[in-house]
Coordinates of N, CA and C and ligand atoms in Angstrom, one line a residue:
X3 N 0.8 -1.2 0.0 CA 0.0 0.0 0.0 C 0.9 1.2 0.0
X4 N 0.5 2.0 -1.1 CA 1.7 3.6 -0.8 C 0.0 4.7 -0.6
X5 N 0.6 5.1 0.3 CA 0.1 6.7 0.8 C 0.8 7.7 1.1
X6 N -0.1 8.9 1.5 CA 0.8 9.9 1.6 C -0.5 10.7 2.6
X7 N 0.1 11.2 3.9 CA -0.8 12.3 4.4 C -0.4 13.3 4.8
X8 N -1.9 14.4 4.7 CA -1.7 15.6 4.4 C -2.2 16.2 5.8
X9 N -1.9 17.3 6.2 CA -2.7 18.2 7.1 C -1.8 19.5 7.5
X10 N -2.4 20.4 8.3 CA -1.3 21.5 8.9 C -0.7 20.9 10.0
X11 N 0.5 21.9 10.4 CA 1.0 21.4 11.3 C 0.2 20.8 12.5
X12 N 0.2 20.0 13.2 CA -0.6 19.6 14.4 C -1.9 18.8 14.3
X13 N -2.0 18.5 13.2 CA -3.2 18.0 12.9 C -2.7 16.5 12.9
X14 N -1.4 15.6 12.9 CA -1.2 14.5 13.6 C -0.9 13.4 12.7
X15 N -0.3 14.2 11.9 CA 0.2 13.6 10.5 C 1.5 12.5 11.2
X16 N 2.2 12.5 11.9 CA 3.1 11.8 12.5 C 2.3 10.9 13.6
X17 N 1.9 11.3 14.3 CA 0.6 10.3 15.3 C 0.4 9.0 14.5
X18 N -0.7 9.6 13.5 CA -1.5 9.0 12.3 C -0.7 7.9 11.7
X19 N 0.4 8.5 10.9 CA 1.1 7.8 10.1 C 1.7 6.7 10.5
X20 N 2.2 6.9 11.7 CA 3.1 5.4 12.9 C 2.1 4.9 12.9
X21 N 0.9 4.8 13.6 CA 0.0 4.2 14.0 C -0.6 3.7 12.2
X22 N -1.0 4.1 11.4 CA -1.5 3.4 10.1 C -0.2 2.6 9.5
X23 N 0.7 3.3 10.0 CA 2.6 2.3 9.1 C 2.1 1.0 9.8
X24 N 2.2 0.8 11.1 CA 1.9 -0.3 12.0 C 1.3 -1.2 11.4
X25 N -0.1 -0.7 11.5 CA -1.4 -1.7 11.2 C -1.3 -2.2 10.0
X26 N -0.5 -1.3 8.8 CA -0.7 -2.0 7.5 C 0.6 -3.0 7.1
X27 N 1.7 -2.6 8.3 CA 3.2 -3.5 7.7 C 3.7 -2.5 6.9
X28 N 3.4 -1.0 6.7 CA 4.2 -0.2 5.5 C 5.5 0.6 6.5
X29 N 6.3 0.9 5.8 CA 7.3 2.0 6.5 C 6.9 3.8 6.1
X30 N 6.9 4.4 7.8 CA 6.8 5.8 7.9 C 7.5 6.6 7.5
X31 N 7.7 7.6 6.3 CA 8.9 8.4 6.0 C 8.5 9.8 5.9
X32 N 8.8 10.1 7.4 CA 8.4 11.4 7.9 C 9.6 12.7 7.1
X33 N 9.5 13.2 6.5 CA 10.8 14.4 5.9 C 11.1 15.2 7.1
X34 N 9.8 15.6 7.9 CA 10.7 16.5 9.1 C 11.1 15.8 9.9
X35 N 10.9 14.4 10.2 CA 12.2 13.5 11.5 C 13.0 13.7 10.8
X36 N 13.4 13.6 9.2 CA 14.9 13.3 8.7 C 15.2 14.1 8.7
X37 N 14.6 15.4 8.3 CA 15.4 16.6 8.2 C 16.2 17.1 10.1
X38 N 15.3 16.9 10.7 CA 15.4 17.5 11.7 C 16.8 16.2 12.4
X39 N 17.1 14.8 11.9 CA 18.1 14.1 11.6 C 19.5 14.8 11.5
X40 N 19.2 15.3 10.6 CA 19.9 15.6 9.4 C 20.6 17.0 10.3
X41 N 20.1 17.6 11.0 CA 20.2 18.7 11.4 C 21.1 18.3 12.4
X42 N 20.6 17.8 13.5 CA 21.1 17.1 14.5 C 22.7 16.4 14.2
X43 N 23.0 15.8 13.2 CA 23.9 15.1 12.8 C 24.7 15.8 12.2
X44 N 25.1 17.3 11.9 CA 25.4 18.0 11.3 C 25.5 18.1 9.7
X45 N 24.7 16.9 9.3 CA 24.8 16.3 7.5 C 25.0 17.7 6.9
X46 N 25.2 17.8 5.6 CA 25.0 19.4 4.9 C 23.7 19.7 4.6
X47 N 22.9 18.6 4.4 CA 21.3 19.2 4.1 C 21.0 19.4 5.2
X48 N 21.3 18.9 6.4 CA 20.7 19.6 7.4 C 20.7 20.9 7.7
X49 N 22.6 21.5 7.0 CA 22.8 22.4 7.6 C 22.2 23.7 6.7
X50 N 21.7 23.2 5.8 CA 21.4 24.0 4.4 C 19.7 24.6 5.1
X51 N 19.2 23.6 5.5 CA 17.9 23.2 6.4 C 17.2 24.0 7.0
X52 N 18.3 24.2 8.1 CA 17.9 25.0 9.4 C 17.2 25.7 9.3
X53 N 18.0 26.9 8.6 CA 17.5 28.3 8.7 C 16.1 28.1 7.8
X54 N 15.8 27.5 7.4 CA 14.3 27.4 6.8 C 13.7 27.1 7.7
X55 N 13.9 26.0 8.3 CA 13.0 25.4 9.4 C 12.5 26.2 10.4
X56 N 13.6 26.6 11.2 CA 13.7 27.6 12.1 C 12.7 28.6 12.2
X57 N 12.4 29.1 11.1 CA 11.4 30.2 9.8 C 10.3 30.0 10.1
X58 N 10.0 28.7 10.0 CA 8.8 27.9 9.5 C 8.4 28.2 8.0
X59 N 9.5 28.0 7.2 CA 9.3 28.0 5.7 C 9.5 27.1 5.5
X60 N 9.2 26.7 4.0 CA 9.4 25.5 3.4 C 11.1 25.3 3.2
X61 N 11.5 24.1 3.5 CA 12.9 23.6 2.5 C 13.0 23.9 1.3
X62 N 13.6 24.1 -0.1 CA 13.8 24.4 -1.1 C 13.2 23.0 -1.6
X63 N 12.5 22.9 -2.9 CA 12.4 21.8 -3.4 C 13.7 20.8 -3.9
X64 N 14.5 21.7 -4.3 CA 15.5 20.4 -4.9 C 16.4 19.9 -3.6
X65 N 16.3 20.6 -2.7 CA 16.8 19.8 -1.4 C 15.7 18.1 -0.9
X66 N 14.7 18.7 -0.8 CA 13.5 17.8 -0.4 C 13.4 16.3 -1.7
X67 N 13.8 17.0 -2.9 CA 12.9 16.0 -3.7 C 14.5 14.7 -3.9
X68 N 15.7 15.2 -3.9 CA 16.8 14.3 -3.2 C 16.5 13.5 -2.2
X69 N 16.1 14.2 -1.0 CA 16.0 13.6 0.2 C 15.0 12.5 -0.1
X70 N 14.0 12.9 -0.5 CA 12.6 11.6 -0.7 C 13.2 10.9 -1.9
X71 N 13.7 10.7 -2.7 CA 13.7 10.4 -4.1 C 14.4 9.0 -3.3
X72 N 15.7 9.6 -2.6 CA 16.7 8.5 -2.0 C 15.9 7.4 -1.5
X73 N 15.2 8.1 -0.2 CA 14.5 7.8 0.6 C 13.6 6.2 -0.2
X74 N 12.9 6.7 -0.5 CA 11.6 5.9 -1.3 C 12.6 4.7 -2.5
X75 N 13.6 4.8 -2.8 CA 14.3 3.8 -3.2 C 14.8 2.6 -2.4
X76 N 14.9 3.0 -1.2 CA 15.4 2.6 -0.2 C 14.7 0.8 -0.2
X77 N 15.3 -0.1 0.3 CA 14.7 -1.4 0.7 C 13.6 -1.5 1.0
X78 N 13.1 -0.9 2.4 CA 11.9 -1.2 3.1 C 11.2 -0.3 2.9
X79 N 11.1 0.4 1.5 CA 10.1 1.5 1.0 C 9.4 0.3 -0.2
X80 N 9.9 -0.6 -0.7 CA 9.8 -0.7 -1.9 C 8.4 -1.6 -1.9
X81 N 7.9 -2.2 -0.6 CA 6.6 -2.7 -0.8 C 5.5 -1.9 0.3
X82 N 5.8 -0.9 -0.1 CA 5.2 0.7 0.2 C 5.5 0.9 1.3
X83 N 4.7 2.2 1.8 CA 5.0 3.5 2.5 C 4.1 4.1 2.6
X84 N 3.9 5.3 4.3 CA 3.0 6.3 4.1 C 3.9 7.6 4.3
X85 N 4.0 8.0 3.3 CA 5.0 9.6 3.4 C 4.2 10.9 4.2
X86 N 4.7 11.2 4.9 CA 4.4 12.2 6.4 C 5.0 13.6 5.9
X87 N 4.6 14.3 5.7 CA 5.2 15.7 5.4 C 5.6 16.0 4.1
X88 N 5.1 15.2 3.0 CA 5.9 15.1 1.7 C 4.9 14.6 0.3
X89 N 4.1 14.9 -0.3 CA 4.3 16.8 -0.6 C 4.2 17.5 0.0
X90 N 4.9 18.8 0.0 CA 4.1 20.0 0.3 C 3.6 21.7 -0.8
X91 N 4.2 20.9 -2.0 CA 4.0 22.1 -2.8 C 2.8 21.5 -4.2
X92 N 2.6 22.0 -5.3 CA 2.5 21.4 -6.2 C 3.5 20.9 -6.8
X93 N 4.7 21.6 -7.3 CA 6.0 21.3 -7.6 C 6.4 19.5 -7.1
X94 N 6.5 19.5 -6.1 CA 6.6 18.6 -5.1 C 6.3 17.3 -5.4
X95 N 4.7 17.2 -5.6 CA 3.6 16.4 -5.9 C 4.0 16.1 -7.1
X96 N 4.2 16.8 -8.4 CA 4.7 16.8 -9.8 C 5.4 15.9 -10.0
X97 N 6.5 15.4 -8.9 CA 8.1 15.2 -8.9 C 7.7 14.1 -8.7
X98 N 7.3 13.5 -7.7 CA 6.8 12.8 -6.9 C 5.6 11.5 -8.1
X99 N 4.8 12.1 -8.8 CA 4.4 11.5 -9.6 C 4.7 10.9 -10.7
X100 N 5.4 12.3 -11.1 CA 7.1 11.9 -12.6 C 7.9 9.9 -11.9
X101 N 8.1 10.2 -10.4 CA 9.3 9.3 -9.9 C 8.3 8.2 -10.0
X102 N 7.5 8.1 -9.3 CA 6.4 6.6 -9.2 C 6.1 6.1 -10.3
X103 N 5.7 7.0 -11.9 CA 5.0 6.6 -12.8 C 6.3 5.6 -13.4
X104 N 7.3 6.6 -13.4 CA 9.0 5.8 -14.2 C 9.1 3.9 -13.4
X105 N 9.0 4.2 -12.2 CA 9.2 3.0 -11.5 C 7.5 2.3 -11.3
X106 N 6.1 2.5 -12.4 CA 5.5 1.6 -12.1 C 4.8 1.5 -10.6
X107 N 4.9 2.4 -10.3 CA 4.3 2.2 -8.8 C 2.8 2.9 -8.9
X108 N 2.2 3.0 -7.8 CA 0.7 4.1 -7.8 C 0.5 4.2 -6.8
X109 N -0.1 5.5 -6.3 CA -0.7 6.0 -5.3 C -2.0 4.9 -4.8
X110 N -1.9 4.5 -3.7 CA -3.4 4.2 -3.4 C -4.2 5.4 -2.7
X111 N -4.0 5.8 -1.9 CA -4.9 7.0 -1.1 C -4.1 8.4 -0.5
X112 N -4.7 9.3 -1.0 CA -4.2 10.2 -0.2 C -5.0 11.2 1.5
X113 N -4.2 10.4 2.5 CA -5.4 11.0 3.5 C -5.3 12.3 4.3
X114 N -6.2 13.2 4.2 CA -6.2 14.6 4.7 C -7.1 15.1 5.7
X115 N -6.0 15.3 6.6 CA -6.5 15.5 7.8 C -6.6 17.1 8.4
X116 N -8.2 17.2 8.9 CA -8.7 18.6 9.0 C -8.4 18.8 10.5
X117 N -8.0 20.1 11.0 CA -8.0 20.6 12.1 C -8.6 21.9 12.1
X118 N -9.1 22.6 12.7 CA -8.7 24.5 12.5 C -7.7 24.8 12.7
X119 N -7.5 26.1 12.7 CA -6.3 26.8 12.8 C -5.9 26.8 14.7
X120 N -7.4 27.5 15.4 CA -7.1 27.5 16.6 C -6.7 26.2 17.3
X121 N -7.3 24.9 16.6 CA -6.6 24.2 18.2 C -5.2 23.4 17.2
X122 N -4.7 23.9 16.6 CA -3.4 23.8 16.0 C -2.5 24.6 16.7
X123 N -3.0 25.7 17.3 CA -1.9 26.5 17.9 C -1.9 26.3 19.2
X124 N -3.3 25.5 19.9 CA -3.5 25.2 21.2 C -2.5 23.5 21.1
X125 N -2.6 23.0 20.2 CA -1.6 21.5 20.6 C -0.2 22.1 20.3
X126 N 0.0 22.8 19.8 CA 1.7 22.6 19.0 C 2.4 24.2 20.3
X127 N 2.0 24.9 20.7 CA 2.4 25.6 21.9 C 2.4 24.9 23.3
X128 N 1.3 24.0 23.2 CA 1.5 23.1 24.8 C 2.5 21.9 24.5
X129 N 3.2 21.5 22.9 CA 3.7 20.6 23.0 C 5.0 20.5 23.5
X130 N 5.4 19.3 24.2 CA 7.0 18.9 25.1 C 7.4 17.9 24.3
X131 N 9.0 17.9 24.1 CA 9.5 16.5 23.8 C 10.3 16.0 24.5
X132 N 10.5 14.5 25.0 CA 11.4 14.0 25.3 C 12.8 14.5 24.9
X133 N 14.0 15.0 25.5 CA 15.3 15.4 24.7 C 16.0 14.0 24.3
X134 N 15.4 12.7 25.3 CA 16.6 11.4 24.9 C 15.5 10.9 24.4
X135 N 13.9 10.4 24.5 CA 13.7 8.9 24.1 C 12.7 9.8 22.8
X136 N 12.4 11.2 23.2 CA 11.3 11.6 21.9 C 10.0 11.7 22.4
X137 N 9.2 10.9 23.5 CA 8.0 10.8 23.7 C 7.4 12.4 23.9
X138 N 6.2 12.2 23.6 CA 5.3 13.4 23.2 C 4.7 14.0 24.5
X139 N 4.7 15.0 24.8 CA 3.6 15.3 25.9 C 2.8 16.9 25.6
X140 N 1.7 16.9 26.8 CA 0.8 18.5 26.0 C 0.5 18.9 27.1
X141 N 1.2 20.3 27.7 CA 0.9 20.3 28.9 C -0.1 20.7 29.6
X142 N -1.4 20.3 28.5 CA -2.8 20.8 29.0 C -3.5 19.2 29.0
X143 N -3.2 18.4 27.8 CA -4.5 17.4 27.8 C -3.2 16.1 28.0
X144 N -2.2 16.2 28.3 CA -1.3 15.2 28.6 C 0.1 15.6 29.2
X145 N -0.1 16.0 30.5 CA 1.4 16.7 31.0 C 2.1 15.5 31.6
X146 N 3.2 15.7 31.8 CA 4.3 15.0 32.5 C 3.9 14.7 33.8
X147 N 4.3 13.9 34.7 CA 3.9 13.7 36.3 C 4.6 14.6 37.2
X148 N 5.9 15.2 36.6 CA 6.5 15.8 37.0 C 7.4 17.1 36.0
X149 N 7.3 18.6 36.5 CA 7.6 19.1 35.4 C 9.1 18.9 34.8
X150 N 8.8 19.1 33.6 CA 10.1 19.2 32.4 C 10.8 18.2 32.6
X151 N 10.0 16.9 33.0 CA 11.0 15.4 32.8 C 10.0 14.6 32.3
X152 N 10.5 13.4 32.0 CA 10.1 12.8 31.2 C 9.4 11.3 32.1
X153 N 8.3 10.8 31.9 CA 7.8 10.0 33.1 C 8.6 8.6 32.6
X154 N 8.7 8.4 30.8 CA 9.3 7.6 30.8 C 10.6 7.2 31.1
X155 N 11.5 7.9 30.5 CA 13.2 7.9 31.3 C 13.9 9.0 32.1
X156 N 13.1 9.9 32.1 CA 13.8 10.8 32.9 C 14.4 11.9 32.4
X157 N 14.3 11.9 31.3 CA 14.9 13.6 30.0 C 14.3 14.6 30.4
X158 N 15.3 15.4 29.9 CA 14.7 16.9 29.6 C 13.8 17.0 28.8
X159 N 13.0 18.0 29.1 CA 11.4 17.7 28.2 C 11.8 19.1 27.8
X160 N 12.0 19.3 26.1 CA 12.3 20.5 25.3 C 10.8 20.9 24.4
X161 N 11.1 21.8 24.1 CA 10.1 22.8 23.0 C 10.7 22.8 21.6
X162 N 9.9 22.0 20.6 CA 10.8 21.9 19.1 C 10.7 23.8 19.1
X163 N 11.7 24.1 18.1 CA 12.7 25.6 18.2 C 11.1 26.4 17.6
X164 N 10.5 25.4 16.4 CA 9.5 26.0 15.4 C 7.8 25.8 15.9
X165 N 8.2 25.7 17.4 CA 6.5 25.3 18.4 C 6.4 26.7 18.9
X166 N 6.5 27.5 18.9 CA 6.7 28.8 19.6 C 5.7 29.1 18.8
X167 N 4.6 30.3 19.5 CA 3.6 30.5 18.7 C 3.3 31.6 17.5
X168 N 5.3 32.4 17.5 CA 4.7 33.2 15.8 C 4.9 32.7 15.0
X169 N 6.1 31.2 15.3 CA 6.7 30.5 14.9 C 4.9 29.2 13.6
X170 N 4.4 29.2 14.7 CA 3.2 28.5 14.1 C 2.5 28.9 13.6
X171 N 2.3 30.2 14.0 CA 1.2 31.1 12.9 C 2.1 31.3 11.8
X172 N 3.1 31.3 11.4 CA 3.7 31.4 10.4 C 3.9 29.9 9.5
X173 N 4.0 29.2 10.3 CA 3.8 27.4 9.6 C 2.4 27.0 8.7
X174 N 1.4 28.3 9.7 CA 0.5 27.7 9.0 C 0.0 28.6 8.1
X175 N 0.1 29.9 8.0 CA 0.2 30.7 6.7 C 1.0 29.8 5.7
X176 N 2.1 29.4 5.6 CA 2.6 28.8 4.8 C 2.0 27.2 4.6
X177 N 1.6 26.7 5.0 CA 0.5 25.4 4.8 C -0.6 25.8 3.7
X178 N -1.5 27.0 4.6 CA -2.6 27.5 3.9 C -2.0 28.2 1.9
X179 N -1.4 28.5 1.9 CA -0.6 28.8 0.8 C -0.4 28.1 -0.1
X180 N 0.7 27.3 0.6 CA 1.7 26.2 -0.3 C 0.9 24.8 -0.5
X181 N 0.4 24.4 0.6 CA 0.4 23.1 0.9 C -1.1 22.8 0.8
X182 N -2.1 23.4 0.8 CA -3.6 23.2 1.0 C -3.8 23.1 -0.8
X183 N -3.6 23.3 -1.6 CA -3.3 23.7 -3.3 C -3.6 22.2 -3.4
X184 N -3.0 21.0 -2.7 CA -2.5 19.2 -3.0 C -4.1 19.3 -2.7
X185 N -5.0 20.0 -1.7 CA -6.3 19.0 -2.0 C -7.0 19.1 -2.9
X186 N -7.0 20.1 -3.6 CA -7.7 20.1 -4.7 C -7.0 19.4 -6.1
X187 N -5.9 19.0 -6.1 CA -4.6 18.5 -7.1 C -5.3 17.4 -6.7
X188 N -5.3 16.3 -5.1 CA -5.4 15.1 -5.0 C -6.7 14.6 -5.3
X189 N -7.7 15.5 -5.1 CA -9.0 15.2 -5.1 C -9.4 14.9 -6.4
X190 N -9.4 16.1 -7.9 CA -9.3 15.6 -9.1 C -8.8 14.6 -9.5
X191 N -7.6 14.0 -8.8 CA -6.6 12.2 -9.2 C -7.8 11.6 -8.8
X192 N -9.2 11.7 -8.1 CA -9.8 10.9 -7.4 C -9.1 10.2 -6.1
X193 N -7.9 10.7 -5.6 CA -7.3 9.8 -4.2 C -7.7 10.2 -2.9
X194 N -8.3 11.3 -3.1 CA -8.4 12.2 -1.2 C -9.5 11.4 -0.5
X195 N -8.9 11.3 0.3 CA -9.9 10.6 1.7 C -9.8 11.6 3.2
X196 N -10.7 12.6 3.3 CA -10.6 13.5 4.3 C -11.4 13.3 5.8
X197 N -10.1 13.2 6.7 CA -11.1 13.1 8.3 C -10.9 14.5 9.1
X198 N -11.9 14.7 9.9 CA -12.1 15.3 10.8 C -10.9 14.7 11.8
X199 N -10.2 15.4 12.1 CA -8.9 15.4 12.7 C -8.7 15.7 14.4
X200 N -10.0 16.1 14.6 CA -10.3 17.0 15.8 C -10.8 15.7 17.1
X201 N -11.4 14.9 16.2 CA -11.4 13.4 17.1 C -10.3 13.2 17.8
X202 N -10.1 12.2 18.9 CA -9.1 11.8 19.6 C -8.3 10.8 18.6
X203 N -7.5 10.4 19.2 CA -6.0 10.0 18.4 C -6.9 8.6 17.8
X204 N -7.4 7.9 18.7 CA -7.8 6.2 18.5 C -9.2 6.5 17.2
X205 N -10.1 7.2 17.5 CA -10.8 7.8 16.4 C -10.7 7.6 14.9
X206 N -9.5 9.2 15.5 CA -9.0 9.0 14.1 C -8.7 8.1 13.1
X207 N -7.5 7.3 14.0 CA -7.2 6.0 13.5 C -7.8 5.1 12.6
X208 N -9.1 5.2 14.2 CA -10.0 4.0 13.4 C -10.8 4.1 12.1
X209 N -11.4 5.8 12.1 CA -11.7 6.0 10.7 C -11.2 5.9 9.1
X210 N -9.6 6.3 9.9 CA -8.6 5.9 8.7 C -8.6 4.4 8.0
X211 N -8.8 3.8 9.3 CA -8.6 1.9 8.9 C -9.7 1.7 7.8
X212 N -10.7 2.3 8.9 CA -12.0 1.8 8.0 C -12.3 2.3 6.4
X213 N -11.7 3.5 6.6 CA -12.0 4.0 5.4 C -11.2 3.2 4.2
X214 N -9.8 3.1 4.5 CA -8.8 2.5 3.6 C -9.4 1.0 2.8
X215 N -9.9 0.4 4.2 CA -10.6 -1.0 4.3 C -11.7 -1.0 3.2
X216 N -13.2 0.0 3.1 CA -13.7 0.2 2.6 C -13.9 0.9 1.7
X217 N -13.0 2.1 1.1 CA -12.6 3.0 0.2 C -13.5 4.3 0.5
X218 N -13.4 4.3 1.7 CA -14.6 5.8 1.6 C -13.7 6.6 2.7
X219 N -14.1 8.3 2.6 CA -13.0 8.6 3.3 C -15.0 8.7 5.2
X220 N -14.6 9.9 5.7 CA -15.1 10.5 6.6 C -14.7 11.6 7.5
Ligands
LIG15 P1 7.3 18.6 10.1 O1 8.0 17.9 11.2 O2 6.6 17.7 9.1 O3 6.2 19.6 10.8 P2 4.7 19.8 10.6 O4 4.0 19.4 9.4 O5 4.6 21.3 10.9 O6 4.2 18.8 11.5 P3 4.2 18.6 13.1 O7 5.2 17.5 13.3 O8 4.2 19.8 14.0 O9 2.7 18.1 13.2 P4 2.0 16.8 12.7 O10 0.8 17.1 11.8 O11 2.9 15.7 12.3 O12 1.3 16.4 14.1 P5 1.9 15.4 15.2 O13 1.4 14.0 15.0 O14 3.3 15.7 15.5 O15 8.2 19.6 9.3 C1 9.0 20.5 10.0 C2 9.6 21.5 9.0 O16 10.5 20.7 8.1 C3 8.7 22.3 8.1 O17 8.2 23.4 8.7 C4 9.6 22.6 7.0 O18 10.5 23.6 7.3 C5 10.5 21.3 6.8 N1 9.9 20.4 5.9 C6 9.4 19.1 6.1 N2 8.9 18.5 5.0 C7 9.1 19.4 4.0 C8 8.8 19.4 2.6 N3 8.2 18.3 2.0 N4 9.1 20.5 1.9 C9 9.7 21.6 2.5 N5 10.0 21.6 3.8 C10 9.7 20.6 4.5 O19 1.0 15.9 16.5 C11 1.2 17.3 17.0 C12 0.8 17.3 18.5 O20 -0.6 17.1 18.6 C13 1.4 16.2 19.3 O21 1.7 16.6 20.5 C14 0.3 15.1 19.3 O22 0.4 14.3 20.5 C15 -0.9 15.9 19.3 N6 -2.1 15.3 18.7 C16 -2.0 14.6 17.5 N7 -3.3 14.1 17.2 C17 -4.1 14.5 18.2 C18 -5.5 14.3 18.5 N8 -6.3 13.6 17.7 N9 -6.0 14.9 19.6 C19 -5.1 15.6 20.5 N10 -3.8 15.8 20.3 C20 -3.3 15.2 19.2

């Protein structure tokens, strides 16, 4: 099964995607863990990266479409995938279609996930991360037991640099822009399967399953 999901920031495109990789046996190829990888590890696309990131702008396309191109060749891409963050332009999607058609492959679903704007700024400003294991916390509808550590190993619980809140209103001007353009691109393919995103995590999920299962979005 190859997919691809779509949403603004915080709408739980990473949540979603682990949890649907899981259930189906596909691999998650999230562009911002790699990028933010990539950063971390001093790589040069990371370092090319940053300052976009940082922004909350988009990466440059020919950075991105390298990164995925590799990516999706890779072993455990090759009997699919649900790509997390990738498209995000038209351009993008273009590239991206050019690469599958050459290699015989096809989209099965594209799923797009709706939030508003306001409680996107209410999850991604309460959000904590683990600094060593990563785990997620929200310090309104899931805080730590104890502050700025982590209940599972004991880490520093950080703020990604681009969770700050001009930092997100500006993520999501650039979503609404750049990145919202794919639903109307994906929907004409006939692929878009759209949920209400505003459900709790298990919800969601489940309507994703069912829908995939069944071919209908909700
Ligand atoms: P990326 O990491 O992809 O950031 P994003 O799209 O802004 O996504 P987030 O990770 O913030 O949100 P999400 O939708 O994945 O939600 P999540 O599951 O984490 O990209 C970062 C940057 O990299 C970009 O800004 C850009 O600079 C660059 N980049 C990446 N790809 C690129 C590309 N293709 N082209 C150019 N540049 C690119 O959940 C968020 C929070 O909400 C969590 O705390 C979670 O626990 C919570 N949550 C999730 N679902 C629910 C729910 N149902 N109910 C309550 N809480 C929920």
């Amino acid at each position: 099964m190859r997919l691809i999901i779509l949403g603004p920031p915080g709408s739980g495109k990473g949540v979603q995607s682990k949890r649907i990789g899981e259930h189906f046996g596909i691999v998650q190829i999230s562009t911002g863990d790699s990028l933010r990888q990539a950063v971390a590890s001093g790589a040069e696309i990371g370092r090319q990266a940053r300052q976009y990131m940082e922004k909350g702008l988009l990466v440059p396309d020919n950075l991105m479409v390298q990164l995925v191109m590799d990516r999706l060749d890779q072993e455990d891409a090759l009997g699919g995938f649900i790509l997390d963050g990738f498209p995000r332009t038209i351009s993008q999607a273009e590239m991206l279609d050019d690469l599958l058609q050459k290699e015989d492959r096809t989209l099965d679903a594209v799923l797009e996930l709706k939030v508003r704007d306001g409680v996107v700024v209410s999850r991604l400003s309460n959000r904590r991360l683990c600094s060593q294991c990563g785990a997620d916390y929200n310090l309104v509808t899931k805080p730590p037991k104890t502050e700025g550590v982590c209940d599972r190993c004991g880490g520093r619980l950080i703020q990604r640099e681009d969770d700050r809140e001009a930092t997100i209103l500006h993520r999501l001007e650039v979503y609404h822009r750049q990145t919202e353009p794919l639903e109307a691109y994906y929907s004409n393919k006939g692929h878009l399967l759209t949920f209400d995103a505003e459900r709790s995590v298990e919800e969601v999920s489940a309507a994703i399953v069912e829908a995939l299962e069944s071919g209908t979005g909700s």
